Amino acid sequence: MTEVMIEKKRAGLMSRIGRTGRRRGNTHLLIGAVIVGLIVLMAICAPLLTRYGPIDQDFTATLQGPSWTHLLGTDNLGRDLWSRILFGARTDLFLATVAVAAPLVIGTAIGALSGYFGGWFDTIIMRIADIVVAFPFYVLVISLVFIMGNGVGSIFAAISIVSWVAYARIVRAETMVLSSTDFVDALKVGGLGSGRIVFRHLVPNVVSQAIVYAMSDIVANIGVIVTLSYFGMGIVPPTPDWGSMMADGQPFFAGGYYGLMVVPAAAVIVTSFGLSLVGDGLANVLRVKR
Amino acid sequence: TRASAADTPQKGGDLIMLRAEQLRTLLPSQPTDNASIWPIEEVFNTLLVPKQDGSGVAPSLATSWEQSKDGLDWTFHLRHGVKFTNGQEMTSKDVKFSIEETSKPSSPFAFINAAITKVTTPDAYTVVIHTAKPFAPLPADMAIFANSIVPYDYAGMTPEAFSKKPIGTGPFMLKSWTPGVEATFERNPNYWDKGKPYLDSITFKVVADSNTRANEVQGGQAQIDEFPAFSSITALQNSGTAKIGTYASSRVDFLSINTQKKPFDNVDVRRAIASAVDKNTLVKVVLFGHGKPAGAYMSPSSWSHDPSITGYPYDLKAAKAFLAKSPVPDGFKATITVASGNSDQQTMAQIIQASLAKLGIKITIQTLDPSAAYDAKQNGNYDMGFSYDTTDIVDPDEIIRFTGSYDGGSHGLYSFYKNKEIDSWIAKAATLNDQDARQKIYFKVEKAWNEAQPLVPLFYTPELYAYASNVHDFHPFVTGNYNLADVWMSK
Amino acid sequence: MLRFLIRRLLLLIPVVVGVATLTFMLMHMTPGDPARTYLGDRASPQALAALRHQWGLDQPLWRQYLAFMGGLATGNLGQSMFFHDSIVSLLAIRLPPTLLLMAIATLFSILISVPLAVWMALSRGGAVDTAVRSFNSVAQGTPLFFTGAVLIAVFSLKLHWFPVAGYGKTFGEHVVSLILPSIAVALVIIPFLIRGLRGALIDALNSEFVNFAKAKGLSRRAIWTHYALRNAAIPGISILGIQVGYLAGGSLVIENVFAIPGMGTFLMKGILNRDFPVVQASALIFALLVIFVYLLTDIAYGLFDPRVRVK
Amino acid sequence: MGSAGMTGGSELVAEDISVTFATRRRDAGHRALAGVSLGVRPGEIVGLVGESGSGKSTLGRVIVGLQQDYTGTLRFGGEVLAHRRTRAQRRAIQMVFQDPYASLDPQMTVWKMLEELLIVHGIGENREARRARSEELMRLVHMPPTLLDTRPAGMSGGQRQRVAIARALSVGPQLLVADEATSALDVSVQAGIINLFADLRAEIGLSILFISHNLAVVRSLCDRVAVICQGEIVEEAETRAVFDAPRHDYTRQLLAAAPDLP
Amino acid sequence: MNGAGMATRKTDGPAGAGGERASAGQAPLLEIDRLCVSAHINGQDWRALENITLRVDRGETRGLVGESGSGKSLTLRAAMGLLPGSLSVTSGAIRFKGRDLLADGGKAMAAVRGTGIAMVFQEPAVALNPVMRVGRQITDSVSARRGWGRRQAREFAVELMDQVGIRDPKRWVEAYPHQLSGGMRQRVMIASAIACGPELIFCDEPTTALDVTVQSQILKLFSKLQADLHAGFLYVTHDLSVVAEFCSSLSVMYAGRIVEQSDDLKAMVQAPVHPYTRALLGAVPRIKGPIQRLRGLSSSAPPLTERSQAPTAPLAEVSPGWQVAPASPEEVELFETGVQAWEAQA
Ligand SMILES: Nc1ncnc2c1ncn2[C@@H]1O[C@H](COP(=O)(O)OP(=O)(O)OP(=O)(O)O)[C@@H](O)[C@H]1O
Ligand SMILES: Nc1ncnc2c1ncn2[C@@H]1O[C@H](COP(=O)(O)OP(=O)(O)OP(=O)(O)O)[C@@H](O)[C@H]1O
Ligand SMILES: [Mg+2]
Ligand SMILES: [Mg+2]
């Protein structure tokens, strides 16, 4: 039972977790894209879709239920929930997506190099990956947020530091598989340099798995952001963000003001739902192409 | 009849109290955290106890006490026949030992006993405490947990061992203790106040999440929630299974302004900020109407509180006028530091942020985790932030010093406001025996602070507890003491 | 097998050292002073200094690091600064709830996922398949603490089926208290497990060896149990392993929501208190837990898959 | 094909090539090649046959420079091929692999694939020249040049293998190592590729080392045959001689096992 | 299915269900009659097999050849009822000893699998369950049928392994497939295929993945089994020379159709009638005889979705037992002249 085999399997599986069905890929992709597209559109057009600013307080209208003036009601500061949801989408989606992009790029590059060259470089990278994986994720994230201070920057950095590993593993395993076919040998015989082989030939062929995984990773990132807010370590107020909305709304939950927590939770869930459909769909489309 | 049955205390019952923080030690001279202090008060007795309303002190292990003519000696007459839970009788030897333990420099509460020069024990039931200068707050200081009476030489144990197996004279004694999780205390069957306590046991359980605490009380799994979030009050009240108790407390909440930093060194800037803080709204939104907007910096629970000081009313025009006089008439940028996870602070910060924005003061809210936020304040590494004070003794001396004096322990509650004159008034007042004379000085101090506004007093905050409907006679003291000996549970 | 175990255990060393070093660095880089946090407002500079000295915080960092690593090498995890107790005895209290939580959650995940995955593989594209897959997508996006809050609101406060929170006193109470949190945690694992199992089952059912089994005239039952399920178990175990590994992190959240006195709340409190020894030790335990689960996965792999079994 | 830069006429001589793969268990390692000597003369097609695992591919990889860990000497056109080869040396010996599905980059069009190599090796001064050369290459492997702008995805195995050959030829090699280049293909497609090799030899004087386990294929294409068994060449002679009068037992076994039409 | 006669562990001799024995003499063992299979791709049905008509008799060894994708495997799988989900039989009949296997919703098919018809797959590496010991895989169907215990099954497995030429079978019976060489795995597959004593054995390119020398051993094994079992064989391969070595009759497929078939393989190989058969034979390199330039085909048959959907004419009889599909002019062009034209293209 070699480490390589286990590593390959594990990474293969990680990329596989992101996939599901076979033929229905396109419908999934379509529905998912519509959901995500709508949410993104709403986030972009937020100011056009609401009369209230996301941080406008109105102490004459706190903790109101849904009405025509406030579609989803108001929070304890009399802020319009609908506006906060819309503007919160900007914060969370942006951060979650950006926090996927960097690890995707870095992890893919490292994974491809590691899988292609092997040797001591690979050993070191994989040991580092082991440590990051074994290290309790929230401890790392929370410590980093403590060290760097709350806010978008530290959340981004914290997520990036942790999540490149998954990409590196997926890409590394795929690269190793691809390298063991004639693929790389054919390129080498042609006289191509290693850089060209890795970045022009290997990466484009293996990156699709990483991209599929990235879709589920965005979902995971939203979860992390929201959870950090729950621990009070997330986005700094008054910036609207679904996580802090949920955390702030939780004390009112048992008192019957369900909306304060449920509305942002629904936003998170619907977004994640859309994204995972897109992920499923992409997985199928990309697999068909293979 | 039904009514009388409901009023007559019943014996028995196991009470579970939920709290946010862990008990760290049961050694009375050591703790600085309420989480440890309050259980200590159930295990040990002090010579005197605060009156429930904070108006003075009442007898406890000492049945009477008097001050000598020169004001330098205080004589305490001890209650007879009080036994420690190990069966040993409590005598003056134990009292002397206890006070001396707390007076050691390594004890964080040594400052409380700083005025004491010597403790003598003329006989087994008499203790004389000598002070260098006349020191009016001494009886109040004898009512603080730190001066709890422990057996001489910790009954032969090391302090560490004693902390784990404490021996006291109090109504309850330690049964089991899982550090950081829970501690259970059972009834002291030989408690000197016959008939008390009523409860078979009390368990202090740590539940960090305030929502979970509320849920547990609501679900009947626990009886008392030590710190219900104000925001959860409605939920608890609606539930029907829990009651909300608001008790007078010494707590005052402030917006601390770091006067070391520009432009906060300017008094007009501070007054502008004070005028732009809508305290009524804060009370309404943050405290849900419990509590009162604050004027003077001392709590109304103390006789030192000057009711004539009303602070700066919410008035944006006035605020603008103040700012116009300052070096930064068009506003500036600053941060408010809040502790992460503290939703009340975050709410207040957002309200103040919105209000100051109208003056052109752009506020960024900086959330730091509690420890780092604490550090930032201690080191003066912040612009504005929230603080509060409470007192452990009934005499105003401790708190007026702590909050109002640069050297009182917190540099004027982290405002770093330095005023030699005020400091000297405060020092002087402690040496006076006449309460009226002291009150005059304290009013002067409060006026001066009101003028300068290094701290914007926000509101006087009641002590808030959520507890199950079958819990009776739960009346925590102004100083925080739970006084659980009186509490009983109906079936 | 023994050689394999020894090799794996040796490989642990760099990971343990890495995790320990990383925690040490992180904790010492974090602003906030444990002594101040411990002593509070009223502490005098002398008392602070005395406490720092007592905790060894006045020593140079490298010395503290060496002392820490030295202690680690001899199995001495030190004393908690806040609880005045040895870390080992504190861990002895904190570890069981977390392990029990993980065990019950794992059990739930398996009990729910396996039948569902089989059903879905059988009725591919059918109503059940679609419904469960949609549910998966929803469950995957639901934050753990929200699931917890909803479960409490419904099953504890409304229906009074389970205690609201806590851990109870007897083993029976432990189990009952952990049911809701376990379900919340299982809901995180289940989507991944179902996806993986379903895919693996479909792959197995489409495989040539199942065709061959059919060609041999084997019964459906025999094919399902000995061919499809056994082969699907292999990726299933792997996914479960990865997820249970992540679960260690989830315990931080769920223990907080359900007030379970486990490793998660211990660690969280340790971080907030800057109780360095507590954080270092619990991070290490979490890491070991993850590694241990992976190791178990690999061993289970060996049991289920003769191809990776060591000769 | 003068423009292909083929000077024609360099001889490959491999002398006493040995390759040992490290194995986990034994220190001795696994000896895949044990002192193999083989030559390929200009314009000659040499067949290399043997059982699976006999070391055919290993020898091929040594010759093209993929297997750098070997002992012995390789000479090409008189000069010794060092373990690290010059670009020109690398260009001179090219390879075609067994699996036309795995050896082509599925993301690239044929034109991109060819162009990349031409650019890397500095062949063709501008895009037009490279395009022209690519079209010429396509015709050389009997493929319509219109296929240049398609990706391998839609192509049949035979077409892909022709693309692979075109790619190998693009840099103007003098020797082509074909490792099981036809064994993944259908008989009729295989026949086409074999004819293509024969034509390339005839048209541009290409030398080919043709590795195969299929004796019949080797017989129909090669001038000379080397039979390899457990890392050693046990017999080497003109094709006709090997097939009509095998001298080594192993060769006879192979021949006996090979099926044939009646 | 558990008749008294079945209890015998003998593998030589017919082991069909008792009731069918009477009619066994008359009807051919396998009769595929105008079988059509269509594939459902992108919401449309495409013909994958068209009017396949084919017979295998007892003791006969029929070769089925054709290029990749011509539908050889599909024919076998359809006859075994193992078509993948997207493919289905649209018309035609499959009769085993006169009994229509498609008739009663797959029941007849299920009954005949293993005992009546067995199949040896192309890739032993993927067709064996990787997580089951080979001994158990060989006997799991027979011991389920006969209610054998572990020991009995094991003994039988050893016996069968010995019969298919695995040396030292006791040692290997407990092994897992991955521990075996390719040749051994193929033998294991053959052993499990013959475990229930089938009367007809389908072989789908059972030697393509093997070395020449191993291939010749396996082919020898088949010849021996054929003699021992007196079973019918339907042997699919793309390698005409293998067929010539082993088979007595031959069917040639092209693009989902049978273009030519004969009960006398030798005769057909010597004088093929259909242009495709001729082209195919021309492409086969020879071990003996004069070395000739091979005939390469210009291209493979188009994929399913690009094939002509026009109905084709039925096979015409050249001589008894030898049928040929009429070749259209385009086909003649493609297979005869097309070869040269394309070769010259450049
Ligand atoms: N990278 C490698 N590491 C270790 N052993 C190897 C390696 N490559 C080949 N071998 C071993 O070297 C021997 C020769 O292998 P080679 O691939 O040259 O055989 P081959 O004749 O090409 O076989 P085939 O017909 O199966 O392609 C084999 O036993 C093989 O297992
Ligand atoms: N699952 C499937 N779905 C759709 N089409 C299929 C499927 N399986 C096979 N086909 C198509 O059916 C045709 C015949 O396939 P089949 O596997 O029978 O070919 P074959 O003659 O066995 O080829 P080979 O020699 O490659 O095994 C092919 O064109 C193939 O594309
Ligand atoms: Mg090879
Ligand atoms: Mg086939």
Coordinates of N, CA and C in Angstrom, one line a residue, chain A residues 71-148:
Chain A
L71 N -40.1 44.9 2.5 CA -40.5 43.6 1.9 C -40.3 42.4 2.8
L72 N -39.1 42.5 3.5 CA -38.8 41.3 4.3 C -38.8 41.8 5.8
G73 N -39.2 43.0 6.1 CA -39.2 43.5 7.4 C -37.9 44.2 7.8
T74 N -37.7 44.5 9.0 CA -36.5 45.3 9.5 C -35.9 44.6 10.6
D75 N -34.6 45.0 10.9 CA -33.9 44.4 12.0 C -34.0 45.3 13.2
N76 N -33.2 45.0 14.2 CA -33.3 45.7 15.5 C -32.9 47.1 15.4
L77 N -32.2 47.5 14.3 CA -31.8 48.9 14.1 C -32.7 49.5 13.1
G78 N -33.8 48.8 12.8 CA -34.7 49.4 11.8 C -34.2 49.4 10.4
R79 N -33.2 48.6 10.1 CA -32.7 48.5 8.8 C -33.5 47.5 7.9
D80 N -33.6 47.9 6.7 CA -34.4 47.1 5.8 C -33.7 45.8 5.4
L81 N -34.3 44.6 5.7 CA -33.7 43.4 5.5 C -33.4 43.1 4.1
W82 N -34.4 43.4 3.3 CA -34.3 43.2 1.8 C -33.0 43.9 1.3
S83 N -32.8 45.1 1.7 CA -31.6 45.8 1.2 C -30.4 45.2 1.7
R84 N -30.4 44.8 3.0 CA -29.2 44.1 3.5 C -28.9 42.8 2.9
I85 N -30.0 42.1 2.5 CA -29.7 40.8 1.8 C -29.1 41.1 0.4
L86 N -29.6 42.1 -0.3 CA -29.1 42.4 -1.6 C -27.7 42.9 -1.5
F87 N -27.4 43.8 -0.6 CA -26.0 44.3 -0.5 C -25.1 43.3 0.1
G88 N -25.7 42.4 1.0 CA -24.9 41.4 1.6 C -24.4 40.4 0.5
A89 N -25.2 40.2 -0.5 CA -24.8 39.3 -1.6 C -23.5 39.8 -2.2
R90 N -23.4 41.1 -2.3 CA -22.2 41.7 -2.9 C -21.0 41.3 -2.1
T91 N -21.1 41.5 -0.8 CA -20.0 41.2 0.1 C -19.6 39.7 0.0
D92 N -20.6 38.9 0.3 CA -20.3 37.5 0.4 C -19.9 36.8 -0.9
L93 N -20.6 37.1 -1.9 CA -20.3 36.4 -3.2 C -18.9 36.9 -3.7
F94 N -18.7 38.1 -3.5 CA -17.4 38.7 -4.0 C -16.3 38.0 -3.2
L95 N -16.4 38.0 -1.9 CA -15.3 37.5 -1.1 C -15.2 36.0 -1.3
A96 N -16.3 35.3 -1.4 CA -16.2 33.8 -1.6 C -15.6 33.5 -2.9
T97 N -15.9 34.3 -3.9 CA -15.3 34.0 -5.2 C -13.9 34.3 -5.3
V98 N -13.5 35.5 -4.8 CA -12.1 35.9 -4.8 C -11.3 34.9 -4.0
A99 N -11.9 34.4 -2.9 CA -11.1 33.5 -2.0 C -11.0 32.2 -2.7
V100 N -11.7 31.9 -3.8 CA -11.5 30.7 -4.5 C -10.5 30.9 -5.6
A101 N -10.4 32.0 -6.2 CA -9.6 32.3 -7.3 C -8.1 32.1 -7.0
A102 N -7.7 32.7 -5.9 CA -6.3 32.6 -5.5 C -5.8 31.2 -5.2
P103 N -6.5 30.5 -4.4 CA -6.1 29.1 -4.1 C -6.1 28.3 -5.4
L104 N -7.1 28.5 -6.2 CA -7.3 27.8 -7.5 C -6.0 27.9 -8.3
V105 N -5.6 29.2 -8.5 CA -4.4 29.4 -9.3 C -3.1 28.9 -8.6
I106 N -3.0 29.2 -7.4 CA -1.7 28.8 -6.7 C -1.7 27.3 -6.5
G107 N -2.8 26.7 -6.1 CA -2.9 25.3 -5.9 C -2.7 24.5 -7.2
T108 N -3.3 25.0 -8.2 CA -3.1 24.3 -9.5 C -1.6 24.3 -9.9
A109 N -1.0 25.5 -9.8 CA 0.4 25.6 -10.2 C 1.2 24.7 -9.4
I110 N 1.1 24.7 -8.1 CA 1.9 23.9 -7.2 C 1.6 22.4 -7.5
G111 N 0.3 22.1 -7.6 CA 0.0 20.7 -7.8 C 0.6 20.2 -9.1
A112 N 0.5 21.0 -10.1 CA 1.0 20.5 -11.4 C 2.5 20.3 -11.4
L113 N 3.2 21.3 -10.8 CA 4.7 21.1 -10.7 C 5.0 19.9 -9.8
S114 N 4.3 19.8 -8.7 CA 4.6 18.7 -7.8 C 4.3 17.4 -8.4
G115 N 3.2 17.3 -9.2 CA 2.9 16.0 -9.8 C 3.9 15.7 -11.0
Y116 N 4.3 16.8 -11.6 CA 5.2 16.6 -12.8 C 6.6 16.2 -12.4
F117 N 7.1 17.0 -11.5 CA 8.5 16.8 -11.1 C 8.7 15.7 -10.1
G118 N 7.8 15.6 -9.2 CA 8.0 14.6 -8.1 C 9.1 14.9 -7.3
G119 N 9.8 13.9 -6.7 CA 11.1 14.1 -6.0 C 10.9 14.9 -4.7
W120 N 11.9 15.6 -4.4 CA 11.9 16.3 -3.0 C 10.9 17.4 -3.0
F121 N 10.7 18.1 -4.1 CA 9.8 19.2 -4.2 C 8.4 18.7 -3.8
D122 N 8.1 17.6 -4.5 CA 6.8 16.9 -4.2 C 6.6 16.5 -2.8
T123 N 7.7 15.9 -2.3 CA 7.7 15.4 -0.9 C 7.4 16.6 0.1
I124 N 8.1 17.7 -0.1 CA 7.9 18.8 0.8 C 6.5 19.4 0.7
I125 N 6.1 19.6 -0.6 CA 4.7 20.1 -0.8 C 3.7 19.2 -0.1
M126 N 3.9 17.9 -0.3 CA 2.8 17.0 0.3 C 2.9 17.0 1.8
R127 N 4.1 17.1 2.4 CA 4.2 17.2 3.8 C 3.5 18.5 4.3
I128 N 3.7 19.6 3.6 CA 3.1 20.8 4.0 C 1.6 20.6 3.9
A129 N 1.2 20.0 2.8 CA -0.3 19.8 2.7 C -0.8 19.0 3.8
D130 N -0.1 17.9 4.2 CA -0.5 17.1 5.3 C -0.7 18.0 6.6
I131 N 0.2 18.8 6.8 CA 0.1 19.7 8.0 C -1.1 20.6 7.9
V132 N -1.3 21.2 6.8 CA -2.5 22.1 6.6 C -3.8 21.3 6.8
V133 N -3.8 20.1 6.2 CA -5.0 19.3 6.3 C -5.3 18.9 7.7
A134 N -4.2 18.5 8.4 CA -4.4 18.0 9.7 C -4.7 19.1 10.7
F135 N -4.2 20.3 10.4 CA -4.4 21.4 11.3 C -5.9 21.8 11.4
P136 N -6.4 21.9 12.6 CA -7.8 22.2 12.6 C -8.1 23.6 11.9
F137 N -9.0 23.4 10.9 CA -9.2 24.6 10.0 C -9.6 25.8 10.7
Y138 N -10.6 25.7 11.6 CA -11.1 26.9 12.2 C -10.0 27.6 13.2
V139 N -9.2 26.7 13.7 CA -8.1 27.3 14.6 C -7.2 28.2 13.7
L140 N -6.9 27.7 12.5 CA -6.0 28.4 11.7 C -6.7 29.7 11.2
V141 N -7.9 29.6 10.8 CA -8.6 30.7 10.3 C -8.8 31.8 11.4
I142 N -9.3 31.3 12.6 CA -9.5 32.2 13.7 C -8.2 32.9 14.1
S143 N -7.1 32.1 14.2 CA -5.9 32.7 14.6 C -5.5 33.8 13.6
L144 N -5.6 33.4 12.4 CA -5.2 34.4 11.3 C -6.1 35.6 11.4
V145 N -7.3 35.4 11.6 CA -8.2 36.6 11.7 C -7.8 37.4 12.9
F146 N -7.5 36.8 14.0 CA -7.0 37.5 15.2 C -5.7 38.3 14.9
I147 N -4.8 37.6 14.2 CA -3.5 38.2 14.0 C -3.7 39.4 13.0
M148 N -4.5 39.2 12.0 CA -4.6 40.2 10.9 C -5.7 41.2 11.2

